[in-house]
Coordinates of C-alpha atoms in Angstrom, one line a residue:
Chain M
E1 CA -5.4 146.2 35.3
A2 CA -9.2 146.9 34.6
G3 CA -11.3 144.0 33.6
V4 CA -13.6 143.5 30.9
A5 CA -16.7 145.8 31.0
Q6 CA -20.3 144.8 30.1
S7 CA -23.5 146.8 30.1
P8 CA -26.2 146.9 30.6
R9 CA -26.1 144.5 33.6
Y10 CA -30.0 143.7 33.3
K11 CA -32.6 144.0 30.4
I12 CA -36.1 142.8 30.5
I13 CA -37.9 143.1 26.9
E14 CA -40.7 141.3 25.0
K15 CA -40.5 138.8 22.6
R16 CA -40.0 140.0 18.8
Q17 CA -38.3 143.3 20.0
S18 CA -34.4 143.8 19.8
V19 CA -31.8 144.3 22.2
A20 CA -27.8 145.1 22.1
F21 CA -25.2 144.3 24.7
W22 CA -21.7 146.0 24.6
C23 CA -18.3 144.8 25.8
N24 CA -15.2 146.6 26.4
P25 CA -12.3 144.1 26.8
I26 CA -9.1 144.4 28.8
S27 CA -6.7 146.8 26.9
G28 CA -4.6 145.1 24.5
H29 CA -6.3 141.8 24.2
A30 CA -6.8 140.7 20.7
T31 CA -9.3 138.0 21.4
L32 CA -12.7 138.8 22.3
Y33 CA -15.4 136.1 23.2
W34 CA -19.4 136.0 23.5
Y35 CA -20.9 133.3 25.7
Q36 CA -24.5 132.4 26.2
Q37 CA -25.2 130.9 29.7
I38 CA -28.8 129.2 30.2
L39 CA -29.9 129.1 33.6
G40 CA -28.5 125.4 34.8
Q41 CA -26.3 124.9 32.1
G42 CA -22.7 125.9 31.4
P43 CA -21.4 128.9 29.1
K44 CA -21.6 128.3 25.4
L45 CA -19.6 130.1 23.1
L46 CA -21.6 132.1 20.4
I47 CA -18.8 134.0 18.6
Q48 CA -15.0 134.5 19.0
F49 CA -13.2 137.5 17.4
Q50 CA -9.4 137.9 16.9
N51 CA -8.9 141.8 16.5
N52 CA -11.7 142.8 14.3
G53 CA -12.2 139.4 12.6
V54 CA -14.6 136.9 13.3
V55 CA -12.9 133.4 14.0
D56 CA -15.8 131.2 15.1
D57 CA -19.6 132.0 14.9
S58 CA -20.7 128.5 14.3
Q59 CA -22.9 128.2 17.3
L60 CA -24.1 131.9 16.5
P61 CA -28.1 131.5 15.4
K62 CA -27.4 134.2 12.4
D63 CA -31.1 134.5 11.8
R64 CA -31.4 136.6 14.7
F65 CA -28.3 137.2 16.3
S66 CA -25.1 139.4 14.9
A67 CA -22.0 140.7 16.5
E68 CA -19.5 143.1 15.4
R69 CA -16.1 144.3 16.5
L70 CA -15.2 147.6 15.1
K71 CA -11.5 148.8 15.3
G72 CA -10.8 145.5 17.1
V73 CA -11.7 146.8 20.6
D74 CA -15.4 147.1 21.8
S75 CA -17.9 144.8 20.8
T76 CA -21.6 144.6 20.6
L77 CA -23.9 141.6 20.4
K78 CA -27.6 142.2 18.9
I79 CA -30.6 139.9 19.0
Q80 CA -33.4 140.9 16.6
P81 CA -36.1 139.7 17.1
A82 CA -35.8 138.3 20.4
K83 CA -37.2 134.9 21.5
L84 CA -38.3 133.5 24.9
E85 CA -35.4 131.0 24.6
D86 CA -32.7 133.6 24.3
S87 CA -33.5 134.5 28.2
A88 CA -30.1 134.1 29.3
V89 CA -26.8 135.5 30.6
Y90 CA -24.6 136.8 28.1
L91 CA -21.0 136.6 29.1
C92 CA -18.0 138.4 27.2
A93 CA -14.3 137.6 27.9
S94 CA -10.9 138.8 26.4
S95 CA -7.6 137.2 26.0
L96 CA -4.1 138.1 24.6
G97 CA -4.5 135.4 22.0
D98 CA -0.9 134.5 22.2
W99 CA -1.4 130.8 23.7
E100 CA 2.1 130.4 25.0
G101 CA 0.4 129.1 28.1
N102 CA -3.3 128.6 28.6
Y103 CA -4.1 130.3 31.7
G104 CA -7.8 130.5 31.0
Y105 CA -9.3 134.2 30.8
T106 CA -11.8 136.3 32.7
F107 CA -15.2 137.0 32.2
G108 CA -17.1 140.1 32.4
S109 CA -19.8 140.5 34.9
G110 CA -22.4 139.8 32.1
T111 CA -25.7 141.0 30.9
R112 CA -28.9 139.0 32.1
L113 CA -31.5 139.1 29.6
T114 CA -35.2 138.2 30.3
V115 CA -37.6 138.2 27.3
V116 CA -41.1 138.1 28.5
Chain F
Q1 CA -17.4 118.9 19.0
K2 CA -15.7 118.6 22.7
E3 CA -18.0 117.2 25.2
V4 CA -17.5 117.8 29.0
E5 CA -19.5 115.9 31.5
Q6 CA -20.2 116.8 35.1
N7 CA -22.4 115.4 37.7
S8 CA -24.8 118.0 38.2
G9 CA -25.2 117.3 41.9
P10 CA -26.0 118.7 44.1
L11 CA -23.2 118.0 46.2
S12 CA -23.7 118.6 50.0
V13 CA -20.8 118.5 52.5
P14 CA -20.3 119.5 56.2
E15 CA -18.0 122.2 56.9
G16 CA -14.2 120.9 57.4
A17 CA -14.9 117.8 55.0
I18 CA -13.1 117.4 51.6
A19 CA -15.6 118.1 48.4
S20 CA -15.1 116.2 45.5
L21 CA -16.1 117.4 41.9
N22 CA -15.3 115.2 38.9
C23 CA -15.3 116.0 35.3
T24 CA -15.0 113.5 32.0
Y25 CA -14.2 114.9 28.6
S26 CA -14.5 113.5 25.3
D27 CA -11.4 114.8 23.2
R28 CA -8.3 112.6 24.0
G29 CA -6.6 115.3 22.5
S30 CA -7.5 117.9 24.7
Q31 CA -4.3 119.7 26.7
S32 CA -5.7 122.3 29.1
F33 CA -8.3 122.0 31.6
F34 CA -10.0 124.7 34.0
W35 CA -12.1 124.7 37.0
Y36 CA -14.4 127.9 37.5
R37 CA -16.4 128.6 40.4
Q38 CA -19.8 130.7 40.0
Y39 CA -22.0 132.1 42.8
S40 CA -25.3 132.5 42.0
G41 CA -26.0 135.5 40.2
K42 CA -22.3 136.3 39.4
S43 CA -20.2 135.5 36.3
P44 CA -17.8 132.5 36.4
E45 CA -14.6 133.0 38.4
L46 CA -11.0 131.1 37.0
I47 CA -9.8 129.1 40.3
M48 CA -7.5 126.6 38.8
F49 CA -6.0 125.3 35.6
I50 CA -4.1 122.2 35.0
Y51 CA -2.5 120.7 31.8
S52 CA -0.1 118.3 33.1
N53 CA -1.0 114.8 34.3
G54 CA -1.0 114.4 38.2
D55 CA -1.9 116.9 40.9
K56 CA -1.8 120.5 40.9
E57 CA -2.5 122.4 44.4
D58 CA -3.1 125.8 45.1
G59 CA -4.1 126.5 49.1
R60 CA -6.9 124.2 49.9
F61 CA -7.9 123.6 46.2
T62 CA -6.2 120.2 44.5
A63 CA -6.7 119.8 40.6
Q64 CA -6.1 116.3 39.3
L65 CA -5.6 115.2 35.8
N66 CA -5.8 111.8 34.1
K67 CA -5.4 112.1 30.4
A68 CA -5.4 108.1 30.1
S69 CA -8.9 107.9 31.5
Q70 CA -10.1 111.4 30.3
Y71 CA -10.7 112.6 33.8
V72 CA -10.6 115.7 35.7
S73 CA -11.4 116.5 39.4
L74 CA -11.3 118.9 42.1
L75 CA -10.7 118.5 45.6
I76 CA -11.4 121.6 48.0
R77 CA -10.1 120.6 51.6
D78 CA -11.2 122.0 54.7
S79 CA -14.7 123.2 52.7
Q80 CA -16.0 126.4 54.1
P81 CA -19.7 127.7 53.6
S82 CA -18.3 130.3 51.5
D83 CA -17.1 127.6 49.0
S84 CA -21.0 127.1 48.4
A85 CA -21.4 127.7 44.6
T86 CA -21.8 126.1 41.3
Y87 CA -18.3 124.4 40.0
L88 CA -17.7 124.5 36.2
C89 CA -15.0 122.2 34.6
A90 CA -13.7 123.6 31.0
L91 CA -11.3 122.5 28.2
A92 CA -9.6 124.7 25.9
A93 CA -9.1 124.6 22.3
D94 CA -5.5 124.2 21.9
R95 CA -4.7 124.6 18.3
G96 CA -6.4 126.1 15.1
S97 CA -8.2 129.1 14.5
T98 CA -10.5 128.6 17.7
L99 CA -7.4 128.6 20.0
G100 CA -8.9 129.6 23.4
R101 CA -12.2 128.7 23.1
L102 CA -13.5 126.8 26.2
Y103 CA -15.9 124.0 26.3
F104 CA -17.9 124.0 29.7
G105 CA -19.5 121.3 31.5
R106 CA -23.1 122.1 33.4
G107 CA -21.7 122.4 36.2
T108 CA -21.8 120.8 39.7
Q109 CA -23.7 122.7 42.7
L110 CA -21.7 122.4 45.6
T111 CA -23.3 123.3 49.3
V112 CA -21.3 123.4 52.6
W113 CA -23.2 123.4 55.7
P114 CA -22.2 124.6 58.8

């Protein structure tokens, strides 16, 4: 099966500009996650979707970050305006969402954002 | 909030040795644990999961779980230079609306020298 697709792979923007990331999950996966990984740290969940509804966005800086998952498939994550501390890798992952056995999930290749 | 602590290292071992990576966690009710490997500039890759006390072996990798001590470890036998990476410990939210969410430690950087 095809993996989780993300684009772009890299993005460099100036602070206060806006940027958007795209994620296409594995076909049929109901749950989609966006994680932020700052250099030297482990990934931190930003937002979790179940189909097209938000399950958890408690760690999402809502004054500047937004995310949507239209039709319960693809998802976009937007930052507006960007700050220097937003420089990180943004990882997307998906899972079936039925936790019969918790086998973890696969991440996409990520988008590396540099804010200058 | 579920805390996951890892010794950030770096850990350096010679080729052929056993590398031991350790992780502790704060939530006594946690059930599912994962080890991810992350090469520089790449996304994390799942290498092991464990949810029963004791050992789980997969090739050169052995995960160990001790729920009473809230401790998870990963042993890499016959370490190879290709094992050089950052190893991330994670636990999963097992119930409720955030089912599946992973909580990660900071990772331990492992270097295997020839």
